[in-house]
Tab-separated table of C-alpha atoms in Angstrom:
chain	number	residue	atom	x	y	z
A	1	MET	CA	0.193	-0.038	-0.111
A	2	SER	CA	1.582	3.181	-0.597
A	3	PHE	CA	1.472	6.381	1.191
A	4	LYS	CA	2.405	9.857	2.067
A	5	VAL	CA	5.318	11.068	3.919
A	6	VAL	CA	5.701	14.035	4.846
A	7	ILE	CA	9.369	15.704	6.606
A	8	VAL	CA	8.665	18.850	8.647
A	9	GLY	CA	11.547	20.682	11.251
A	10	ARG	CA	13.036	23.390	11.571
A	11	PRO	CA	15.214	25.357	8.957
A	12	ASN	CA	19.387	23.575	8.303
A	13	VAL	CA	17.897	20.243	10.141
A	14	GLY	CA	18.112	18.077	7.438
A	15	LYS	CA	15.584	17.309	6.043
A	16	SER	CA	16.416	18.021	2.239
A	17	THR	CA	18.702	15.634	2.676
A	18	LEU	CA	17.142	13.067	3.865
A	19	PHE	CA	14.965	13.276	1.028
A	20	ASN	CA	17.516	12.848	-1.092
A	21	ARG	CA	18.792	9.777	1.140
A	22	LEU	CA	15.532	8.060	0.778
A	23	VAL	CA	15.324	8.980	-2.841
A	24	GLY	CA	18.168	7.824	-3.576
A	25	ARG	CA	19.167	11.151	-6.076
A	26	LYS	CA	20.117	14.451	-5.299
A	27	LEU	CA	16.539	15.711	-6.352
A	28	ALA	CA	16.456	18.910	-3.100
A	29	LEU	CA	19.050	21.011	-3.136
A	30	VAL	CA	21.211	21.243	0.516
A	31	ASP	CA	23.395	23.902	1.579
A	32	ASP	CA	24.539	24.858	4.840
A	33	THR	CA	22.710	28.135	4.681
A	34	PRO	CA	19.028	27.997	6.444
A	35	GLY	CA	15.837	27.966	4.394
A	36	VAL	CA	17.793	27.112	1.220
A	37	THR	CA	13.985	24.837	0.727
A	38	ARG	CA	11.030	26.731	0.437
A	39	ASP	CA	8.275	25.014	-2.081
A	40	ARG	CA	7.069	21.461	-1.558
A	41	ARG	CA	8.843	19.000	-3.238
A	42	GLU	CA	7.478	15.200	-4.118
A	43	GLY	CA	10.182	12.294	-4.544
A	44	GLU	CA	9.625	8.856	-5.197
A	45	ALA	CA	11.118	6.932	-2.190
A	46	ARG	CA	12.261	3.054	-1.727
A	47	LEU	CA	12.765	2.037	2.033
A	48	GLY	CA	13.471	-2.302	1.934
A	49	ASP	CA	10.173	-3.686	0.694
A	50	LEU	CA	8.203	0.231	1.423
A	51	THR	CA	7.311	2.118	-1.624
A	52	PHE	CA	5.758	4.958	-0.807
A	53	THR	CA	5.973	9.510	-1.777
A	54	VAL	CA	8.059	11.126	0.485
A	55	VAL	CA	7.591	15.441	0.494
A	56	ASP	CA	10.391	17.370	1.162
A	57	THR	CA	8.990	21.001	3.132
A	58	ALA	CA	10.498	24.514	3.836
A	59	GLY	CA	11.250	25.133	7.400
A	60	LEU	CA	9.093	25.830	9.887
A	61	GLU	CA	9.126	29.307	11.090
A	62	GLU	CA	6.850	31.106	12.580
A	63	GLY	CA	5.930	34.193	10.347
A	64	THR	CA	2.754	36.342	10.062
A	65	GLY	CA	0.642	37.434	7.000
A	66	ASP	CA	1.913	37.789	3.533
A	67	SER	CA	5.350	37.405	4.344
A	68	LEU	CA	8.119	34.656	2.070
A	69	GLU	CA	8.051	33.086	5.657
A	70	ALA	CA	4.405	32.489	6.426
A	71	ARG	CA	3.911	31.356	2.800
A	72	MET	CA	6.123	28.929	3.233
A	73	ARG	CA	4.495	27.537	6.602
A	74	ARG	CA	1.235	27.918	4.845
A	75	GLN	CA	2.872	24.990	2.168
A	76	THR	CA	4.751	23.383	5.040
A	77	ASP	CA	0.661	23.557	6.890
A	78	LEU	CA	-0.998	21.894	4.048
A	79	ALA	CA	1.716	19.050	3.390
A	80	ILE	CA	1.091	17.808	6.907
A	81	ALA	CA	-3.038	17.430	6.522
A	82	GLU	CA	-2.617	16.199	3.145
A	83	ALA	CA	0.351	12.837	4.865
A	84	ASP	CA	-0.485	10.052	6.127
A	85	VAL	CA	2.162	10.356	8.132
A	86	CYS	CA	5.568	13.340	9.522
A	87	LEU	CA	8.221	12.934	9.867
A	88	PHE	CA	9.299	15.347	12.711
A	89	LEU	CA	12.938	15.625	12.542
A	90	MET	CA	15.154	17.636	14.696
A	91	ASP	CA	18.508	18.831	15.142
A	92	ALA	CA	20.743	15.644	17.691
A	93	ARG	CA	23.599	18.018	18.027
A	94	ALA	CA	21.920	21.375	18.654
A	95	GLY	CA	18.984	19.577	21.267
A	96	VAL	CA	15.757	20.658	21.396
A	97	THR	CA	15.434	24.528	21.062
A	98	PRO	CA	11.702	27.131	21.450
A	99	LEU	CA	11.233	26.876	17.839
A	100	ASP	CA	10.962	22.629	18.412
A	101	LYS	CA	9.707	22.525	21.089
A	102	ARG	CA	6.783	24.981	19.878
A	103	PHE	CA	6.349	23.296	16.911
A	104	ALA	CA	5.992	19.733	18.370
A	105	GLN	CA	3.401	21.899	20.346
A	106	ILE	CA	1.092	22.209	16.920
A	107	LEU	CA	1.750	19.177	16.087
A	108	ARG	CA	0.917	17.168	18.666
A	109	LYS	CA	-2.819	18.793	17.904
A	110	SER	CA	-2.794	17.655	14.184
A	111	PRO	CA	-4.848	14.300	13.427
A	112	THR	CA	-2.029	13.533	11.089
A	113	PRO	CA	0.343	10.460	13.053
A	114	VAL	CA	3.787	11.897	13.694
A	115	ILE	CA	7.745	10.247	13.788
A	116	LEU	CA	10.038	11.711	15.837
A	117	ALA	CA	13.715	11.572	14.997
A	118	ALA	CA	16.851	12.616	15.973
A	119	ASN	CA	18.770	13.644	12.558
A	120	LYS	CA	22.644	13.796	12.813
A	121	CYS	CA	23.467	11.201	15.391
A	122	GLU	CA	25.815	9.969	13.420
A	123	GLY	CA	29.043	8.393	15.713
A	124	GLY	CA	27.485	8.692	18.510
A	125	ALA	CA	27.022	12.083	18.645
A	126	GLY	CA	24.741	13.976	19.994
A	127	GLN	CA	22.703	11.232	21.680
A	128	ALA	CA	22.241	14.255	24.185
A	129	GLY	CA	19.684	16.101	22.390
A	130	ARG	CA	18.296	12.648	21.616
A	131	MET	CA	17.445	12.413	24.976
A	132	GLU	CA	16.002	16.288	25.385
A	133	ALA	CA	14.049	15.105	22.304
A	134	PHE	CA	11.436	13.043	24.576
A	135	GLU	CA	10.590	16.724	25.802
A	136	LEU	CA	8.312	17.002	23.096
A	137	GLY	CA	6.121	14.011	24.105
A	138	LEU	CA	5.947	12.812	20.409
A	139	GLY	CA	7.554	9.580	21.579
A	140	ALA	CA	10.658	7.994	21.816
A	141	PRO	CA	12.827	9.738	19.043
A	142	LEU	CA	14.302	7.347	16.342
A	143	PRO	CA	18.409	8.141	15.729
A	144	LEU	CA	19.030	9.262	12.263
A	145	SER	CA	21.879	10.561	10.179
A	146	ALA	CA	21.188	11.212	7.005
A	147	GLU	CA	24.069	12.877	5.491
A	148	HIS	CA	25.659	8.681	6.315
A	149	GLY	CA	22.047	6.881	5.893
A	150	GLU	CA	22.604	5.184	9.321
A	151	GLY	CA	19.628	4.778	11.693
A	152	LEU	CA	16.998	3.978	8.295
A	153	SER	CA	16.926	0.532	10.287
A	154	ASP	CA	14.575	2.263	12.916
A	155	LEU	CA	12.680	4.464	10.318
A	156	TYR	CA	11.747	1.615	8.454
A	157	ASP	CA	10.706	-0.362	11.321
A	158	ALA	CA	8.564	3.152	12.202
A	159	LEU	CA	6.853	3.024	8.880
A	160	ALA	CA	6.496	-0.277	7.960
A	161	GLU	CA	4.640	-0.164	11.356
A	162	PHE	CA	2.505	2.536	10.326
A	163	ALA	CA	2.098	0.662	7.087
A	164	ARG	CA	0.830	-2.291	8.452
A	165	GLY	CA	-1.697	-0.416	10.191
A	166	LEU	CA	-3.720	1.140	6.821
A	167	GLU	CA	-3.558	-1.791	5.640
A	168	GLU	CA	-5.341	-3.114	8.879
A	169	ASN	CA	-7.571	-0.427	9.147
A	170	ASP	CA	-9.907	-0.862	6.915
A	171	ALA	CA	-10.543	-4.489	7.848
A	172	GLU	CA	-11.310	-2.797	11.511
A	173	GLN	CA	-13.111	-0.644	10.583
A	174	ALA	CA	-15.541	-3.225	8.357
A	175	LEU	CA	-15.618	-5.704	11.598
A	176	GLU	CA	-16.435	-2.855	14.395
A	177	ASP	CA	-19.389	-1.447	11.532
A	178	ALA	CA	-19.886	-4.970	11.728
A	179	LEU	CA	-20.124	-5.329	15.198
A	180	ALA	CA	-22.081	-2.222	15.700
A	181	ASP	CA	-24.360	-3.127	13.511
A	182	SER	CA	-25.130	-6.517	14.517
A	183	ASP	CA	-28.463	-7.159	15.885
A	184	ASP	CA	-26.697	-9.641	18.276
A	185	GLU	CA	-24.443	-8.878	20.982
A	186	ALA	CA	-20.961	-8.792	20.632
A	187	SER	CA	-18.808	-11.404	22.602
A	188	PHE	CA	-16.649	-9.042	24.666
A	189	ASP	CA	-19.690	-7.373	27.235
A	190	PRO	CA	-17.859	-4.229	29.544
A	191	ASP	CA	-21.269	-4.811	31.425
A	192	ALA	CA	-19.878	-8.449	32.763
A	193	PRO	CA	-17.661	-7.841	35.480
A	194	TYR	CA	-14.113	-9.136	35.275
A	195	GLU	CA	-13.547	-13.031	35.943
A	196	PRO	CA	-9.736	-14.066	36.158
A	197	ASP	CA	-9.404	-17.654	34.362
A	198	LEU	CA	-7.666	-19.393	36.993
A	199	GLU	CA	-6.797	-21.979	34.216
A	200	ALA	CA	-4.667	-19.908	31.726
A	201	PRO	CA	-1.026	-18.764	33.508
A	202	LEU	CA	-0.618	-15.205	34.510
A	203	ARG	CA	2.025	-14.507	31.699
A	204	ILE	CA	4.515	-11.806	33.032
A	205	ALA	CA	8.160	-11.327	31.403
A	206	PHE	CA	10.728	-9.460	32.733
A	207	VAL	CA	13.017	-6.712	30.804
A	208	GLY	CA	15.392	-4.501	31.200
A	209	ARG	CA	18.651	-3.729	30.465
A	210	PRO	CA	22.166	-5.970	31.246
A	211	ASN	CA	23.455	-6.396	34.511
A	212	VAL	CA	20.493	-5.486	36.623
A	213	GLY	CA	19.180	-8.490	38.329
A	214	LYS	CA	16.320	-9.752	36.208
A	215	SER	CA	17.963	-13.210	36.733
A	216	THR	CA	18.435	-12.950	40.174
A	217	LEU	CA	14.995	-11.642	40.295
A	218	VAL	CA	13.764	-14.556	39.221
A	219	ASN	CA	15.507	-17.167	41.728
A	220	GLN	CA	14.335	-15.741	44.217
A	221	LEU	CA	10.839	-15.349	43.615
A	222	LEU	CA	11.353	-19.190	42.915
A	223	GLY	CA	13.448	-19.766	45.693
A	224	GLU	CA	15.793	-21.675	43.778
A	225	ASP	CA	18.677	-21.086	41.654
A	226	ARG	CA	17.051	-21.416	38.359
A	227	MET	CA	18.491	-19.682	36.200
A	228	LEU	CA	22.404	-18.646	35.674
A	229	THR	CA	23.215	-15.528	37.516
A	230	GLY	CA	26.693	-13.845	38.665
A	231	PRO	CA	28.761	-10.478	37.859
A	232	GLU	CA	29.410	-10.575	34.465
A	233	ALA	CA	26.187	-8.310	32.166
A	234	GLY	CA	24.886	-10.605	29.211
A	235	ILE	CA	24.943	-14.072	30.917
A	236	THR	CA	21.448	-15.041	29.928
A	237	ARG	CA	21.267	-15.203	25.687
A	238	ASP	CA	17.793	-16.809	25.149
A	239	SER	CA	13.978	-15.793	26.943
A	240	ILE	CA	13.811	-18.508	29.386
A	241	GLY	CA	9.621	-18.916	30.518
A	242	ILE	CA	9.151	-21.138	33.964
A	243	GLU	CA	5.970	-22.577	35.098
A	244	TRP	CA	5.429	-21.430	38.627
A	245	GLN	CA	2.284	-21.356	41.299
A	246	TRP	CA	1.888	-18.169	43.580
A	247	ARG	CA	-0.973	-18.403	45.787
A	248	GLY	CA	-2.396	-21.484	44.202
A	249	ARG	CA	-2.166	-19.556	40.612
A	250	ARG	CA	-0.534	-20.704	37.725
A	251	ILE	CA	2.922	-18.263	36.834
A	252	LYS	CA	4.561	-18.319	33.371
A	253	LEU	CA	7.493	-15.990	33.800
A	254	TRP	CA	10.129	-15.220	31.434
A	255	ASP	CA	13.461	-14.253	31.951
A	256	THR	CA	14.653	-12.046	28.871
A	257	ALA	CA	18.025	-10.701	27.676
A	258	GLY	CA	19.093	-7.585	28.477
A	259	MET	CA	18.660	-4.589	25.905
A	260	ARG	CA	21.665	-2.904	24.929
A	261	ARG	CA	20.997	0.593	23.061
A	262	ARG	CA	20.800	-1.176	18.938
A	263	ALA	CA	24.054	0.768	17.961
A	264	ARG	CA	25.931	-1.369	20.598
A	265	VAL	CA	24.250	-4.334	19.565
A	266	THR	CA	26.928	-5.308	16.268
A	267	GLU	CA	27.394	-9.443	17.351
A	268	LYS	CA	24.534	-11.880	15.239
A	269	LEU	CA	24.223	-14.062	18.982
A	270	GLU	CA	23.240	-10.550	20.334
A	271	LYS	CA	20.888	-9.535	17.785
A	272	LEU	CA	18.920	-12.909	18.268
A	273	SER	CA	18.517	-13.024	21.965
A	274	VAL	CA	16.861	-9.591	21.230
A	275	ALA	CA	14.694	-10.367	19.410
A	276	ASP	CA	13.757	-13.010	22.059
A	277	THR	CA	12.821	-10.714	24.048
A	278	LEU	CA	10.841	-9.090	22.370
A	279	ARG	CA	9.552	-11.634	21.562
A	280	ALA	CA	8.527	-12.186	25.495
A	281	VAL	CA	6.876	-9.188	25.660
A	282	ARG	CA	4.675	-9.778	22.977
A	283	PHE	CA	3.628	-12.917	24.539
A	284	ALA	CA	3.357	-11.863	28.242
A	285	GLU	CA	0.297	-10.081	29.305
A	286	VAL	CA	2.126	-8.062	32.206
A	287	VAL	CA	5.998	-6.433	32.210
A	288	VAL	CA	8.037	-5.045	34.818
A	289	VAL	CA	11.001	-2.978	33.673
A	290	LEU	CA	13.624	-3.670	36.095
A	291	LEU	CA	15.395	-0.799	36.412
A	292	ASP	CA	19.218	-0.396	38.308
A	293	ALA	CA	19.106	2.090	41.624
A	294	THR	CA	22.566	2.766	41.974
A	295	GLN	CA	23.131	3.576	37.443
A	296	PRO	CA	21.093	6.602	36.907
A	297	PHE	CA	17.874	6.922	34.662
A	298	GLU	CA	18.820	6.279	30.831
A	299	ARG	CA	17.403	6.629	28.417
A	300	GLN	CA	16.926	2.945	27.166
A	301	ASP	CA	14.860	2.616	30.255
A	302	LEU	CA	12.474	4.605	27.859
A	303	HIS	CA	12.896	2.588	25.079
A	304	ILE	CA	11.920	-0.352	26.589
A	305	ALA	CA	9.156	0.978	29.158
A	306	ASP	CA	7.541	2.929	26.078
A	307	LEU	CA	8.001	-0.119	23.287
A	308	VAL	CA	5.957	-1.919	26.191
A	309	GLU	CA	3.148	0.292	26.679
A	310	GLN	CA	3.048	0.323	22.303
A	311	GLU	CA	2.806	-4.010	22.574
A	312	GLY	CA	-0.386	-3.061	25.240
A	313	ARG	CA	0.767	-4.740	27.916
A	314	GLY	CA	0.545	-3.784	31.477
A	315	LEU	CA	3.751	-2.329	33.604
A	316	ILE	CA	5.232	-1.788	36.272
A	317	ILE	CA	8.745	-0.472	37.510
A	318	GLY	CA	10.436	-2.813	39.084
A	319	ILE	CA	14.076	-0.289	41.401
A	320	ASN	CA	16.660	-3.528	41.716
A	321	LYS	CA	19.613	-2.837	44.245
A	322	TRP	CA	17.180	-0.802	46.634
A	323	ASP	CA	19.408	-1.569	49.675
A	324	LYS	CA	22.468	0.012	48.404
A	325	VAL	CA	20.969	3.094	47.632
A	326	GLU	CA	21.537	6.039	50.578
A	327	ASN	CA	19.128	8.725	50.213
A	328	PRO	CA	15.834	6.524	48.999
A	329	GLN	CA	13.558	9.183	49.719
A	330	GLU	CA	15.236	11.869	46.879
A	331	VAL	CA	16.426	9.273	44.422
A	332	LEU	CA	12.827	7.988	44.199
A	333	ARG	CA	10.884	11.363	44.114
A	334	VAL	CA	13.550	12.228	41.076
A	335	LEU	CA	12.993	9.223	39.259
A	336	LYS	CA	8.956	9.673	39.761
A	337	GLU	CA	8.914	12.782	38.611
A	338	GLU	CA	11.197	11.764	35.174
A	339	LEU	CA	9.041	8.866	34.194
A	340	GLU	CA	6.036	11.515	34.537
A	341	ARG	CA	7.957	14.053	32.368
A	342	LEU	CA	8.581	11.234	30.297
A	343	LEU	CA	6.310	8.896	29.625
A	344	PRO	CA	3.049	10.724	30.100
A	345	GLN	CA	1.542	7.998	27.626
A	346	ILE	CA	0.872	6.187	30.408
A	347	ARG	CA	0.536	8.190	33.839
A	348	GLY	CA	1.139	6.366	37.178
A	349	VAL	CA	2.824	3.754	36.402
A	350	PRO	CA	3.202	1.387	39.538
A	351	ILE	CA	6.490	1.291	41.396
A	352	VAL	CA	7.822	-0.944	43.279
A	353	GLN	CA	11.532	-0.654	45.429
A	354	LEU	CA	13.863	-4.358	45.773
A	355	SER	CA	16.276	-5.623	46.217
A	356	ALA	CA	16.245	-8.840	44.247
A	357	LEU	CA	19.749	-10.264	45.791
A	358	THR	CA	18.517	-10.070	49.725
A	359	GLY	CA	14.103	-10.689	48.968
A	360	LYS	CA	13.769	-7.814	50.861
A	361	GLY	CA	10.822	-5.834	49.042
A	362	THR	CA	10.136	-8.811	46.830
A	363	GLU	CA	7.250	-9.595	47.980
A	364	LYS	CA	5.324	-6.141	47.079
A	365	LEU	CA	5.755	-7.286	43.410
A	366	MET	CA	3.475	-10.064	42.803
A	367	PRO	CA	0.568	-7.852	44.574
A	368	ALA	CA	1.877	-4.914	41.965
A	369	ILE	CA	1.171	-7.222	39.375
A	370	GLU	CA	-1.934	-8.615	40.844
A	371	ARG	CA	-3.207	-5.193	40.636
A	372	ILE	CA	-1.559	-4.511	36.996
A	373	HIS	CA	-3.131	-7.006	35.522
A	374	THR	CA	-6.494	-7.190	37.065
A	375	LEU	CA	-6.510	-3.228	35.561
A	376	TRP	CA	-5.378	-4.777	32.129
A	377	ASN	CA	-8.301	-6.930	31.756
A	378	ALA	CA	-10.361	-3.735	33.046
A	379	ARG	CA	-14.187	-3.012	31.785
A	380	VAL	CA	-16.302	0.151	32.502
A	381	PRO	CA	-19.548	-0.685	32.283
A	382	THR	CA	-21.064	1.305	28.543
A	383	ALA	CA	-23.929	3.261	31.034
A	384	ARG	CA	-21.252	4.795	33.249
A	385	LEU	CA	-19.251	5.615	30.635
A	386	ASN	CA	-21.473	7.692	28.696
A	387	ARG	CA	-22.179	9.751	31.869
A	388	TRP	CA	-18.551	10.702	32.192
A	389	LEU	CA	-18.854	11.490	28.542
A	390	GLU	CA	-21.647	14.225	29.176
A	391	GLU	CA	-19.244	15.686	31.693
A	392	ALA	CA	-15.836	15.292	30.154
A	393	VAL	CA	-17.455	17.332	26.805
A	394	SER	CA	-19.620	19.182	28.899
A	395	ARG	CA	-16.084	20.687	30.756
A	396	HIS	CA	-14.154	20.643	27.637
A	397	GLN	CA	-16.278	20.536	24.258
A	398	PRO	CA	-14.640	18.546	21.717
A	399	PRO	CA	-12.800	21.693	19.185
A	400	ALA	CA	-14.956	22.986	16.227
A	401	ALA	CA	-13.873	21.747	12.570
A	402	LYS	CA	-14.552	24.553	9.683
A	403	GLY	CA	-16.519	26.212	12.217
A	404	ARG	CA	-18.962	23.196	12.644
A	405	PRO	CA	-19.307	21.728	15.783
A	406	VAL	CA	-18.768	18.081	17.008
A	407	ASN	CA	-20.588	15.972	18.404
A	408	LEU	CA	-19.421	12.773	20.276
A	409	LYS	CA	-23.114	10.564	20.155
A	410	PHE	CA	-22.111	8.434	22.195
A	411	MET	CA	-18.893	5.794	23.849
A	412	SER	CA	-18.571	2.215	23.967
A	413	GLN	CA	-15.812	-0.387	25.782
A	414	VAL	CA	-15.307	-2.882	22.113
A	415	LYS	CA	-12.749	-5.085	24.337
A	416	SER	CA	-10.142	-4.989	26.918
A	417	ARG	CA	-6.646	-6.318	27.286
A	418	PRO	CA	-5.854	-3.234	27.102
A	419	PRO	CA	-9.009	-1.214	28.266
A	420	THR	CA	-10.057	-0.028	24.731
A	421	PHE	CA	-12.488	2.748	23.558
A	422	ALA	CA	-14.597	4.144	20.590
A	423	VAL	CA	-16.730	6.941	20.737
A	424	PHE	CA	-18.735	7.196	17.816
A	425	SER	CA	-19.819	10.357	15.787
A	426	SER	CA	-20.928	11.444	12.314
A	427	ARG	CA	-17.542	13.330	12.121
A	428	ALA	CA	-14.976	11.353	14.052
A	429	ASP	CA	-11.998	12.300	11.485
A	430	GLU	CA	-11.895	15.716	12.776
A	431	VAL	CA	-10.952	14.988	16.182
A	432	PRO	CA	-8.092	15.810	16.707
A	433	ALA	CA	-4.858	14.026	18.811
A	434	SER	CA	-5.318	16.666	21.414
A	435	TYR	CA	-9.002	16.369	22.920
A	436	ARG	CA	-8.056	12.192	22.030
A	437	ARG	CA	-5.367	12.512	24.569
A	438	TYR	CA	-7.316	14.851	27.139
A	439	LEU	CA	-9.861	11.840	26.930
A	440	VAL	CA	-8.045	9.295	27.286
A	441	ASN	CA	-5.990	10.897	30.605
A	442	GLY	CA	-9.543	11.793	32.406
A	443	LEU	CA	-10.325	7.664	31.825
A	444	ARG	CA	-7.453	7.087	33.305
A	445	GLU	CA	-8.033	9.520	36.397
A	446	ALA	CA	-12.071	8.606	36.147
A	447	PHE	CA	-11.594	4.544	36.461
A	448	ASP	CA	-8.541	4.721	37.956
A	449	LEU	CA	-6.635	2.513	35.466
A	450	PRO	CA	-2.785	3.686	36.184
A	451	GLY	CA	0.034	1.815	34.753
A	452	VAL	CA	-2.017	0.271	31.771
A	453	PRO	CA	-2.858	1.663	27.686
A	454	ILE	CA	-5.589	2.707	26.722
A	455	ARG	CA	-6.887	2.900	23.685
A	456	LEU	CA	-9.278	5.015	22.579
A	457	PHE	CA	-10.943	5.286	18.623
A	458	MET	CA	-12.871	7.636	17.245
A	459	ARG	CA	-15.144	5.841	14.726
A	460	LYS	CA	-18.257	7.464	12.602
A	461	GLY	CA	-21.870	5.764	12.504
A	462	LYS	CA	-25.303	5.093	14.490
A	463	ASN	CA	-25.391	4.229	17.637
A	464	PRO	CA	-24.452	0.697	18.022
A	465	TYR	CA	-26.703	0.216	21.551
A	466	ALA	CA	-29.759	2.234	20.632
A	467	GLY	CA	-33.105	0.853	21.471
A	468	LYS	CA	-30.860	-2.335	23.031
A	469	LYS	CA	-33.115	-2.384	26.713
A	470	LYS	CA	-31.127	-1.939	29.116
A	471	ARG	CA	-30.146	-4.002	32.346
A	472	ASP	CA	-31.133	-2.991	35.403
């Protein structure tokens, strides 16, 4: 499936260089002077087995009236509106500038999906600036070097996932429309209380950087030296699944290989280990991201947590080696602030402090996992949802589109694992992403859903529950 990608960013961050790299020819002029590109330029790009239209744009600048900058800006705005996905490029060596923050705020309000990329990361340069890019609130920034062609595999992964989403959208829409129009109740009933399936094992994966104590923690939970441990980093290479019982409930634990930054993963064996870890995350229901309390919070920890959220799994942050921390209250405060700032999409993630070696604090882990698993399976009755929706809309109306109000007619939960909701409106495609985030944050707060991803879809169509009898 062909789709359109627009490259945007402030002047001189490398948009035209990346455009030329993707189309395989020097179609766009490239110079160190900012503002060389003034018009939109399109080209047919190929990246692996993906083919798509790529659009080079003028650098995003503040401009008013009919000035040249304002006209260039309007051309860029049109390109964003017409594109299927927006690739926001920032200069990792220069770091996040006020202009980057300004335009990130604008892009967050746009309905066009955004991929954030940090350019000029060749040779490890610009890593500090790339870390700053998390503040833009657009997800994990991809490390790129348009000049040297580094990081294109990361860009391919992001675009391939988006392309798969486009292909699945039509089928997903058709399926949900069929469910909405059906006279029969869907198999998922949001009004039925959640009852855990005690016959099926609760699947838990422990992930994190190398040598943070994942295998030691698994051994501590099992009460035996089941996993090989030691001071050397990288002992675990395969994702090992172990059957266990906790308070009479079946548990499946996965101990995984440590995940280093992609740039440091060069050996084939380690690449296979990381791929195995990713599979364990996809099979898990709850994922414990383990941190080392004696090491500073790193961007790789953010990458791992962001991956768990993208996969839609329940998330818990475990802080190991807590017995070695000299000022625990201050360390915990700083960590909570960092998580709130850098991972706003999963607010309220539970944090469990423990020592895998001594066992102190590990008794708190499984109750926290069980609670997150329950929330991951949460069901919100339709009547409660729509009462909440009325209150949320009365507090903050959706922005008008083209001078016409956007009315949200009805809301229902379409699935759990993770909690997934659909809002029906005749103008669903005109509800901006910023308003969807407002609804998601409100859902999380109103129905007490910390630490689990929440999916929210806007759907066109009639009320699927109209005419049906209400439950007593």
